[in-house]
mmCIF file of C-alpha atoms in Angstrom:
data_model
loop_
_atom_site.group_PDB
_atom_site.id
_atom_site.type_symbol
_atom_site.label_atom_id
_atom_site.label_comp_id
_atom_site.label_asym_id
_atom_site.label_seq_id
_atom_site.Cartn_x
_atom_site.Cartn_y
_atom_site.Cartn_z
ATOM 1 C CA UNK L 1 -0.010 0.177 -0.288
ATOM 2 C CA UNK L 2 3.007 2.733 0.878
ATOM 3 C CA UNK L 3 4.127 2.109 -2.896
ATOM 4 C CA UNK L 4 0.567 3.020 -3.935
ATOM 5 C CA UNK L 5 0.310 5.928 -2.028
ATOM 6 C CA UNK L 6 3.649 7.806 -2.469
ATOM 7 C CA UNK L 7 2.753 7.360 -6.114
ATOM 8 C CA UNK L 8 -0.565 9.357 -5.401
ATOM 9 C CA UNK L 9 1.098 11.698 -3.241
ATOM 10 C CA UNK L 10 3.399 12.585 -5.935
ATOM 11 C CA UNK L 11 0.931 12.831 -8.789
ATOM 12 C CA UNK L 12 -0.891 15.175 -6.337
ATOM 13 C CA UNK L 13 2.079 17.413 -5.197
ATOM 14 C CA UNK L 14 3.120 17.600 -9.325
ATOM 15 C CA UNK L 15 0.067 19.669 -9.428
ATOM 16 C CA UNK L 16 1.069 22.462 -7.200
ATOM 17 C CA UNK L 17 -1.665 22.136 -5.451
ATOM 18 C CA UNK L 18 -1.299 22.339 -1.238
ATOM 19 C CA UNK L 19 -0.545 19.006 1.208
ATOM 20 C CA UNK L 20 0.087 17.525 -2.302
ATOM 21 C CA UNK L 21 1.872 14.592 -0.676
ATOM 22 C CA UNK L 22 -0.336 13.882 2.277
ATOM 23 C CA UNK L 23 -3.845 14.196 -0.221
ATOM 24 C CA UNK L 24 -2.461 12.334 -2.896
ATOM 25 C CA UNK L 25 -1.576 9.763 -0.069
ATOM 26 C CA UNK L 26 -4.544 10.026 1.397
ATOM 27 C CA UNK L 27 -6.665 9.668 -1.406
ATOM 28 C CA UNK L 28 -5.547 6.326 -2.759
ATOM 29 C CA UNK L 29 -5.870 5.012 0.656
ATOM 30 C CA UNK L 30 -9.440 6.027 1.440
ATOM 31 C CA UNK L 31 -10.466 4.799 -2.075
ATOM 32 C CA UNK L 32 -8.747 1.477 -1.649
ATOM 33 C CA UNK L 33 -9.953 1.073 1.889
ATOM 34 C CA UNK L 34 -13.780 2.037 0.812
ATOM 35 C CA UNK L 35 -13.137 -1.165 -2.176
ATOM 36 C CA UNK L 36 -13.694 -2.997 1.144
ATOM 37 C CA UNK L 37 -9.556 -3.798 1.596
ATOM 38 C CA UNK L 38 -8.084 -3.744 5.602
ATOM 39 C CA UNK L 39 -5.417 -0.813 5.759
ATOM 40 C CA UNK L 40 -2.660 -0.756 8.925
ATOM 41 C CA UNK L 41 -0.498 2.020 9.084
ATOM 42 C CA UNK L 42 1.778 0.363 11.623
ATOM 43 C CA UNK L 43 1.694 2.784 15.061
ATOM 44 C CA UNK L 44 5.330 3.125 15.391
ATOM 45 C CA UNK L 45 5.667 4.922 11.880
ATOM 46 C CA UNK L 46 2.814 6.763 12.399
ATOM 47 C CA UNK L 47 4.706 8.420 15.899
ATOM 48 C CA UNK L 48 7.624 8.457 13.629
ATOM 49 C CA UNK L 49 5.666 10.728 10.995
ATOM 50 C CA UNK L 50 4.403 12.972 13.740
ATOM 51 C CA UNK L 51 7.741 13.366 15.778
ATOM 52 C CA UNK L 52 9.447 14.291 12.326
ATOM 53 C CA UNK L 53 6.805 17.096 12.196
ATOM 54 C CA UNK L 54 6.935 18.264 15.608
ATOM 55 C CA UNK L 55 11.040 18.443 14.989
ATOM 56 C CA UNK L 56 10.650 20.382 12.322
ATOM 57 C CA UNK L 57 7.910 23.216 14.018
ATOM 58 C CA UNK L 58 10.145 22.893 16.922
ATOM 59 C CA UNK L 59 12.904 24.071 15.019
ATOM 60 C CA UNK L 60 11.015 27.128 13.715
ATOM 61 C CA UNK L 61 10.680 27.973 17.494
ATOM 62 C CA UNK L 62 12.921 31.236 18.736
ATOM 63 C CA UNK L 63 12.513 33.456 21.793
ATOM 64 C CA UNK L 64 10.829 36.198 20.095
ATOM 65 C CA UNK L 65 8.173 33.362 18.598
ATOM 66 C CA UNK L 66 7.893 32.510 22.401
ATOM 67 C CA UNK L 67 6.938 35.385 23.510
ATOM 68 C CA UNK L 68 4.569 35.961 20.043
ATOM 69 C CA UNK L 69 2.988 32.768 21.111
ATOM 70 C CA UNK L 70 2.645 33.676 24.657
ATOM 71 C CA UNK L 71 0.611 36.956 24.136
ATOM 72 C CA UNK L 72 -1.412 35.426 21.987
ATOM 73 C CA UNK L 73 -2.444 32.533 24.816
ATOM 74 C CA UNK L 74 -6.246 34.611 25.644
ATOM 75 C CA UNK L 75 -7.018 34.326 22.103
ATOM 76 C CA UNK L 76 -5.792 30.827 21.571
ATOM 77 C CA UNK L 77 -8.294 30.475 24.557
ATOM 78 C CA UNK L 78 -11.217 32.338 22.804
ATOM 79 C CA UNK L 79 -11.109 29.637 19.560
ATOM 80 C CA UNK L 80 -10.923 26.821 21.845
ATOM 81 C CA UNK L 81 -13.693 27.895 24.005
ATOM 82 C CA UNK L 82 -15.583 28.740 20.236
ATOM 83 C CA UNK L 83 -14.566 25.121 19.030
ATOM 84 C CA UNK L 84 -16.256 23.396 21.999
ATOM 85 C CA UNK L 85 -19.510 25.974 22.326
ATOM 86 C CA UNK L 86 -20.387 25.468 18.598
ATOM 87 C CA UNK L 87 -20.384 21.383 19.063
ATOM 88 C CA UNK L 88 -22.761 21.824 22.179
ATOM 89 C CA UNK L 89 -24.950 24.199 19.857
ATOM 90 C CA UNK L 90 -24.967 22.160 16.724
ATOM 91 C CA UNK L 91 -25.428 18.847 18.624
ATOM 92 C CA UNK L 92 -28.767 19.511 18.760
ATOM 93 C CA UNK L 93 -29.215 19.317 14.918
ATOM 94 C CA UNK L 94 -27.311 16.666 14.567
ATOM 95 C CA UNK L 95 -29.404 14.213 17.031
ATOM 96 C CA UNK L 96 -32.528 15.451 15.566
ATOM 97 C CA UNK L 97 -32.084 14.538 12.118
ATOM 98 C CA UNK L 98 -29.057 12.030 11.943
ATOM 99 C CA UNK L 99 -31.225 9.900 14.525
ATOM 100 C CA UNK L 100 -28.470 9.511 16.841
ATOM 101 C CA UNK L 101 -28.754 10.275 21.031
ATOM 102 C CA UNK L 102 -27.205 13.271 22.499
ATOM 103 C CA UNK L 103 -24.915 11.776 23.755
ATOM 104 C CA UNK L 104 -23.177 10.752 20.721
ATOM 105 C CA UNK L 105 -24.075 14.123 18.737
ATOM 106 C CA UNK L 106 -22.220 16.051 20.803
ATOM 107 C CA UNK L 107 -18.857 14.034 21.085
ATOM 108 C CA UNK L 108 -19.121 13.997 17.650
ATOM 109 C CA UNK L 109 -18.233 17.265 17.141
ATOM 110 C CA UNK L 110 -16.024 17.799 19.312
ATOM 111 C CA UNK L 111 -13.086 19.465 17.956
ATOM 112 C CA UNK L 112 -10.969 16.653 20.371
ATOM 113 C CA UNK L 113 -8.588 14.107 18.529
ATOM 114 C CA UNK L 114 -10.588 11.152 17.155
ATOM 115 C CA UNK L 115 -9.219 8.490 19.708
ATOM 116 C CA UNK L 116 -9.705 10.272 22.901
ATOM 117 C CA UNK L 117 -12.929 11.798 21.898
ATOM 118 C CA UNK L 118 -14.245 8.169 21.616
ATOM 119 C CA UNK L 119 -12.430 6.801 24.538
ATOM 120 C CA UNK L 120 -14.321 9.586 26.887
ATOM 121 C CA UNK L 121 -17.576 9.254 24.954
ATOM 122 C CA UNK L 122 -18.200 5.322 25.648
ATOM 123 C CA UNK L 123 -17.743 6.576 29.878
ATOM 124 C CA UNK L 124 -21.190 8.107 28.913
ATOM 125 C CA UNK L 125 -22.215 5.568 26.467
ATOM 126 C CA UNK L 126 -21.946 7.239 23.299
ATOM 127 C CA UNK L 127 -22.179 5.253 20.241
ATOM 128 C CA UNK L 128 -18.074 4.851 19.000
ATOM 129 C CA UNK L 129 -18.699 3.947 15.823
ATOM 130 C CA UNK L 130 -20.719 7.156 14.542
ATOM 131 C CA UNK L 131 -18.152 8.974 16.590
ATOM 132 C CA UNK L 132 -15.142 7.860 15.041
ATOM 133 C CA UNK L 133 -16.518 8.015 11.807
ATOM 134 C CA UNK L 134 -17.402 11.976 11.788
ATOM 135 C CA UNK L 135 -14.657 12.928 13.177
ATOM 136 C CA UNK L 136 -12.416 11.052 10.715
ATOM 137 C CA UNK L 137 -14.974 12.979 8.018
ATOM 138 C CA UNK L 138 -13.997 16.179 10.229
ATOM 139 C CA UNK L 139 -10.554 16.196 9.606
ATOM 140 C CA UNK L 140 -10.836 15.350 5.867
ATOM 141 C CA UNK L 141 -13.280 17.958 5.242
ATOM 142 C CA UNK L 142 -10.966 20.610 6.872
ATOM 143 C CA UNK L 143 -7.990 19.163 5.612
ATOM 144 C CA UNK L 144 -9.597 19.025 1.954
ATOM 145 C CA UNK L 145 -11.586 22.782 1.742
ATOM 146 C CA UNK L 146 -9.089 24.780 3.878
ATOM 147 C CA UNK L 147 -6.436 24.648 1.879
ATOM 148 C CA UNK L 148 -7.849 24.952 -1.515
ATOM 149 C CA UNK L 149 -9.692 27.350 -0.461
ATOM 150 C CA UNK L 150 -7.012 29.854 1.202
ATOM 151 C CA UNK L 151 -5.075 28.424 -1.553
ATOM 152 C CA UNK L 152 -7.320 30.328 -4.208
ATOM 153 C CA UNK L 153 -8.432 33.128 -2.409
ATOM 154 C CA UNK L 154 -4.857 34.771 -0.800
ATOM 155 C CA UNK L 155 -1.963 35.125 -2.298
ATOM 156 C CA UNK L 156 0.987 33.303 0.364
ATOM 157 C CA UNK L 157 4.429 34.761 1.566
ATOM 158 C CA UNK L 158 6.684 33.717 4.539
ATOM 159 C CA UNK L 159 4.579 33.805 6.731
ATOM 160 C CA UNK L 160 6.806 35.556 9.382
ATOM 161 C CA UNK L 161 7.881 32.123 10.842
ATOM 162 C CA UNK L 162 10.879 30.043 9.702
ATOM 163 C CA UNK L 163 9.692 27.182 7.292
ATOM 164 C CA UNK L 164 9.890 23.500 8.985
ATOM 165 C CA UNK L 165 11.794 21.972 6.016
ATOM 166 C CA UNK L 166 14.658 23.211 3.793
ATOM 167 C CA UNK L 167 17.573 22.134 2.780
ATOM 168 C CA UNK L 168 19.339 20.345 4.464
ATOM 169 C CA UNK L 169 21.558 20.726 7.981
ATOM 170 C CA UNK L 170 24.725 19.184 8.871
ATOM 171 C CA UNK L 171 23.750 15.034 10.013
ATOM 172 C CA UNK L 172 24.551 15.017 12.902
ATOM 173 C CA UNK L 173 22.163 18.077 13.988
ATOM 174 C CA UNK L 174 19.156 16.390 12.065
ATOM 175 C CA UNK L 175 20.220 13.732 14.295
ATOM 176 C CA UNK L 176 20.010 15.337 17.398
ATOM 177 C CA UNK L 177 17.005 16.979 16.645
ATOM 178 C CA UNK L 178 15.127 13.728 15.964
ATOM 179 C CA UNK L 179 16.507 12.429 19.433
ATOM 180 C CA UNK L 180 15.295 15.206 21.049
ATOM 181 C CA UNK L 181 11.661 15.356 19.379
ATOM 182 C CA UNK L 182 11.350 11.509 19.866
ATOM 183 C CA UNK L 183 12.402 12.062 23.221
ATOM 184 C CA UNK L 184 9.738 14.728 23.700
ATOM 185 C CA UNK L 185 6.910 12.799 22.344
ATOM 186 C CA UNK L 186 7.630 9.703 24.630
ATOM 187 C CA UNK L 187 7.511 12.140 27.197
ATOM 188 C CA UNK L 188 4.112 13.782 26.051
ATOM 189 C CA UNK L 189 2.937 10.485 25.607
ATOM 190 C CA UNK L 190 2.945 9.208 29.091
ATOM 191 C CA UNK L 191 1.481 12.883 30.347
ATOM 192 C CA UNK L 192 -1.169 12.052 28.210
ATOM 193 C CA UNK L 193 -0.895 15.532 25.759
ATOM 194 C CA UNK L 194 -3.377 14.982 22.955
ATOM 195 C CA UNK L 195 -1.244 14.267 19.681
ATOM 196 C CA UNK L 196 1.144 13.368 22.255
ATOM 197 C CA UNK L 197 4.091 12.550 20.268
ATOM 198 C CA UNK L 198 3.701 15.852 17.848
ATOM 199 C CA UNK L 199 3.107 17.934 20.485
ATOM 200 C CA UNK L 200 5.648 16.827 23.196
ATOM 201 C CA UNK L 201 8.476 16.901 20.094
ATOM 202 C CA UNK L 202 7.307 20.243 19.552
ATOM 203 C CA UNK L 203 7.719 21.492 22.938
ATOM 204 C CA UNK L 204 10.969 19.617 23.457
ATOM 205 C CA UNK L 205 13.013 20.742 20.691
ATOM 206 C CA UNK L 206 10.975 24.057 20.809
ATOM 207 C CA UNK L 207 12.977 24.321 24.294
ATOM 208 C CA UNK L 208 16.232 22.832 22.839
ATOM 209 C CA UNK L 209 16.614 25.166 19.309
ATOM 210 C CA UNK L 210 15.344 28.182 21.344
ATOM 211 C CA UNK L 211 18.309 27.547 23.593
ATOM 212 C CA UNK L 212 20.786 27.546 20.892
ATOM 213 C CA UNK L 213 21.902 23.939 21.998
ATOM 214 C CA UNK L 214 19.846 22.503 18.717
ATOM 215 C CA UNK L 215 20.160 23.972 15.239
ATOM 216 C CA UNK L 216 19.102 22.452 12.242
ATOM 217 C CA UNK L 217 16.550 22.222 9.042
ATOM 218 C CA UNK L 218 14.481 19.010 8.256
ATOM 219 C CA UNK L 219 15.419 17.930 4.354
ATOM 220 C CA UNK L 220 12.029 18.109 2.303
ATOM 221 C CA UNK L 221 11.955 14.145 1.588
ATOM 222 C CA UNK L 222 11.783 13.918 5.139
ATOM 223 C CA UNK L 223 8.988 15.644 5.239
ATOM 224 C CA UNK L 224 7.157 14.154 2.350
ATOM 225 C CA UNK L 225 8.001 10.897 3.804
ATOM 226 C CA UNK L 226 6.054 12.257 6.987
ATOM 227 C CA UNK L 227 3.129 13.136 4.927
ATOM 228 C CA UNK L 228 2.673 10.349 3.354
ATOM 229 C CA UNK L 229 2.070 8.472 6.303
ATOM 230 C CA UNK L 230 -0.195 11.251 8.230
ATOM 231 C CA UNK L 231 -2.144 10.813 4.764
ATOM 232 C CA UNK L 232 -2.017 6.976 4.642
ATOM 233 C CA UNK L 233 -3.285 7.068 8.179
ATOM 234 C CA UNK L 234 -6.346 9.760 7.640
ATOM 235 C CA UNK L 235 -7.067 7.521 4.658
ATOM 236 C CA UNK L 236 -7.074 4.447 6.045
ATOM 237 C CA UNK L 237 -9.782 5.315 8.248
ATOM 238 C CA UNK L 238 -12.410 5.480 6.145
ATOM 239 C CA UNK L 239 -13.563 2.151 6.748
ATOM 240 C CA UNK L 240 -16.368 1.066 4.362
ATOM 241 C CA UNK L 241 -18.167 -1.365 6.881
ATOM 242 C CA UNK L 242 -18.437 0.996 9.130
ATOM 243 C CA UNK L 243 -19.496 4.162 7.182
ATOM 244 C CA UNK L 244 -22.080 2.107 5.392
ATOM 245 C CA UNK L 245 -23.974 1.675 9.347
ATOM 246 C CA UNK L 246 -24.505 5.061 10.136
ATOM 247 C CA UNK L 247 -25.599 6.541 6.812
ATOM 248 C CA UNK L 248 -27.738 9.337 8.006
ATOM 249 C CA UNK L 249 -25.734 10.634 11.042
ATOM 250 C CA UNK L 250 -23.376 11.171 8.172
ATOM 251 C CA UNK L 251 -25.491 12.708 5.761
ATOM 252 C CA UNK L 252 -26.396 15.169 8.088
ATOM 253 C CA UNK L 253 -22.964 15.262 10.042
ATOM 254 C CA UNK L 254 -21.421 16.915 6.795
ATOM 255 C CA UNK L 255 -22.953 20.148 6.352
ATOM 256 C CA UNK L 256 -23.288 20.000 10.124
ATOM 257 C CA UNK L 257 -19.291 20.011 10.238
ATOM 258 C CA UNK L 258 -19.464 22.055 7.295
ATOM 259 C CA UNK L 259 -21.240 25.155 8.865
ATOM 260 C CA UNK L 260 -18.957 24.670 12.054
ATOM 261 C CA UNK L 261 -15.921 25.173 9.837
ATOM 262 C CA UNK L 262 -17.390 28.094 7.987
ATOM 263 C CA UNK L 263 -17.839 29.642 11.366
ATOM 264 C CA UNK L 264 -14.502 29.354 12.746
ATOM 265 C CA UNK L 265 -13.057 30.965 9.575
ATOM 266 C CA UNK L 266 -15.535 33.893 9.893
ATOM 267 C CA UNK L 267 -14.632 34.195 13.790
ATOM 268 C CA UNK L 268 -11.079 34.404 12.926
ATOM 269 C CA UNK L 269 -11.828 36.559 10.244
ATOM 270 C CA UNK L 270 -12.859 39.013 12.414
ATOM 271 C CA UNK L 271 -10.042 38.572 15.349
ATOM 272 C CA UNK L 272 -7.971 39.419 12.235
ATOM 273 C CA UNK L 273 -9.343 42.879 11.878
ATOM 274 C CA UNK L 274 -8.239 43.719 15.163
ATOM 275 C CA UNK L 275 -4.777 41.576 15.397
ATOM 276 C CA UNK L 276 -1.940 42.136 13.116
ATOM 277 C CA UNK L 277 -1.279 38.312 11.630
ATOM 278 C CA UNK L 278 -2.687 37.170 8.143
ATOM 279 C CA UNK L 279 -5.799 36.039 8.081
ATOM 280 C CA UNK L 280 -4.793 32.711 6.564
ATOM 281 C CA UNK L 281 -2.447 31.614 9.658
ATOM 282 C CA UNK L 282 -5.580 32.977 11.790
ATOM 283 C CA UNK L 283 -8.019 30.653 9.464
ATOM 284 C CA UNK L 284 -5.608 27.513 10.069
ATOM 285 C CA UNK L 285 -5.327 28.328 13.989
ATOM 286 C CA UNK L 286 -9.158 28.785 14.867
ATOM 287 C CA UNK L 287 -10.107 25.524 12.459
ATOM 288 C CA UNK L 288 -11.241 22.325 13.718
ATOM 289 C CA UNK L 289 -8.792 20.134 11.935
ATOM 290 C CA UNK L 290 -6.063 17.802 13.256
ATOM 291 C CA UNK L 291 -2.977 19.124 14.657
ATOM 292 C CA UNK L 292 -0.853 17.022 12.407
ATOM 293 C CA UNK L 293 -2.832 18.487 9.320
ATOM 294 C CA UNK L 294 -3.083 21.606 10.265
ATOM 295 C CA UNK L 295 0.666 22.084 10.769
ATOM 296 C CA UNK L 296 1.386 20.341 7.569
ATOM 297 C CA UNK L 297 -1.169 22.751 5.925
ATOM 298 C CA UNK L 298 0.188 25.439 7.518
ATOM 299 C CA UNK L 299 3.891 24.544 6.540
ATOM 300 C CA UNK L 300 2.375 24.593 2.579
ATOM 301 C CA UNK L 301 0.753 27.473 2.619
ATOM 302 C CA UNK L 302 3.942 29.154 4.102
ATOM 303 C CA UNK L 303 2.048 30.423 7.078
ATOM 304 C CA UNK L 304 2.347 31.431 10.718
ATOM 305 C CA UNK L 305 3.184 27.033 11.412
ATOM 306 C CA UNK L 306 4.435 27.984 15.363
ATOM 307 C CA UNK L 307 1.648 29.801 15.968
ATOM 308 C CA UNK L 308 -1.251 27.745 14.440
ATOM 309 C CA UNK L 309 -0.105 24.667 16.420
ATOM 310 C CA UNK L 310 -0.332 26.650 19.297
ATOM 311 C CA UNK L 311 -3.855 27.340 18.855
ATOM 312 C CA UNK L 312 -3.859 23.325 17.856
ATOM 313 C CA UNK L 313 -2.439 22.544 20.839
ATOM 314 C CA UNK L 314 -4.322 24.539 23.345
ATOM 315 C CA UNK L 315 -7.813 23.488 21.885
ATOM 316 C CA UNK L 316 -7.140 20.358 21.490
ATOM 317 C CA UNK L 317 -5.671 20.132 25.289
ATOM 318 C CA UNK L 318 -9.375 21.736 26.301
ATOM 319 C CA UNK L 319 -11.299 19.737 24.318
ATOM 320 C CA UNK L 320 -9.789 16.543 25.934
ATOM 321 C CA UNK L 321 -9.909 18.108 29.225
ATOM 322 C CA UNK L 322 -13.528 19.868 29.333
ATOM 323 C CA UNK L 323 -15.163 17.162 27.049
ATOM 324 C CA UNK L 324 -16.316 15.135 29.736
ATOM 325 C CA UNK L 325 -17.410 17.850 32.453
ATOM 326 C CA UNK L 326 -19.009 19.859 29.594
ATOM 327 C CA UNK L 327 -21.137 17.180 29.003
ATOM 328 C CA UNK L 328 -22.248 16.428 32.811
ATOM 329 C CA UNK L 329 -22.784 20.189 33.217
ATOM 330 C CA UNK L 330 -25.296 19.974 30.217
ATOM 331 C CA UNK L 331 -26.537 17.047 30.842
ATOM 332 C CA UNK L 332 -27.927 18.150 34.781
ATOM 333 C CA UNK L 333 -28.954 21.780 33.027
ATOM 334 C CA UNK L 334 -31.075 19.807 30.848
ATOM 335 C CA UNK L 335 -33.386 17.304 33.360
ATOM 336 C CA UNK L 336 -33.808 20.628 35.967
#
């Protein structure tokens, strides 16, 4: 499967559209998965791809970038709350017209990780199959729609932050950076971070890079392999048997998710009126996609990768931490 996904990624990349390697690999893998072929991406390979992406983002961090991220912390909190609020507001629509229970509707729309949301929702009796399917669709919609829309509407320059992939640095420094990223990912997993292997690598390498201990630029080929792996992981989740069991929930869930995506983009546009940051960066920062996919999108569109990663991390942490307590609060108020 990997060679076919690589060919698909290369073909898409030749079209000069954003996220070529990822989207091409996801499309090929998704088509094969929808034909009923079971596809499994080894967990170790996926973790390695996330470490590479996280290491690249961490290498783009500097003390100045870190200060910028800290100043944006209140806006990050607002964006995270908005994403959660939109899920709570739109859940009754999915419940009514998608014929699912309220808990399943709520956890299906929360902008958290696929596995994390399914696990948390299971404690409240929600349908894990529906939740996993709709979260897969959510990430796919964001990855397909936002890059194409931003690419077609806006011109993209440097975006203010260093690119996460460029010409080769010394291999010793590259290996050192990846080693630090691996340790950070392992520690992030132990601490139960969202997108742990990616976020842990970003933080660990960012600290090392900002202090001057590590400095490198990852080869473009290595990042292409990481994109292909992430694309294969996304495509492999389109299990035909799983999706076929919830056609009504999918038919209603897609327009509901698109509505949330559009509303979050409008909030980003409103924020851009008052903040000195490129609109494309803010749209990606507010987006309800997966962290790895949004970071790669920011890189492909030459936007502020570090800022997008920070927004996505805060949103992921907030969604995972608050999903259960907010559901309990909503349930109590509904029964009063």
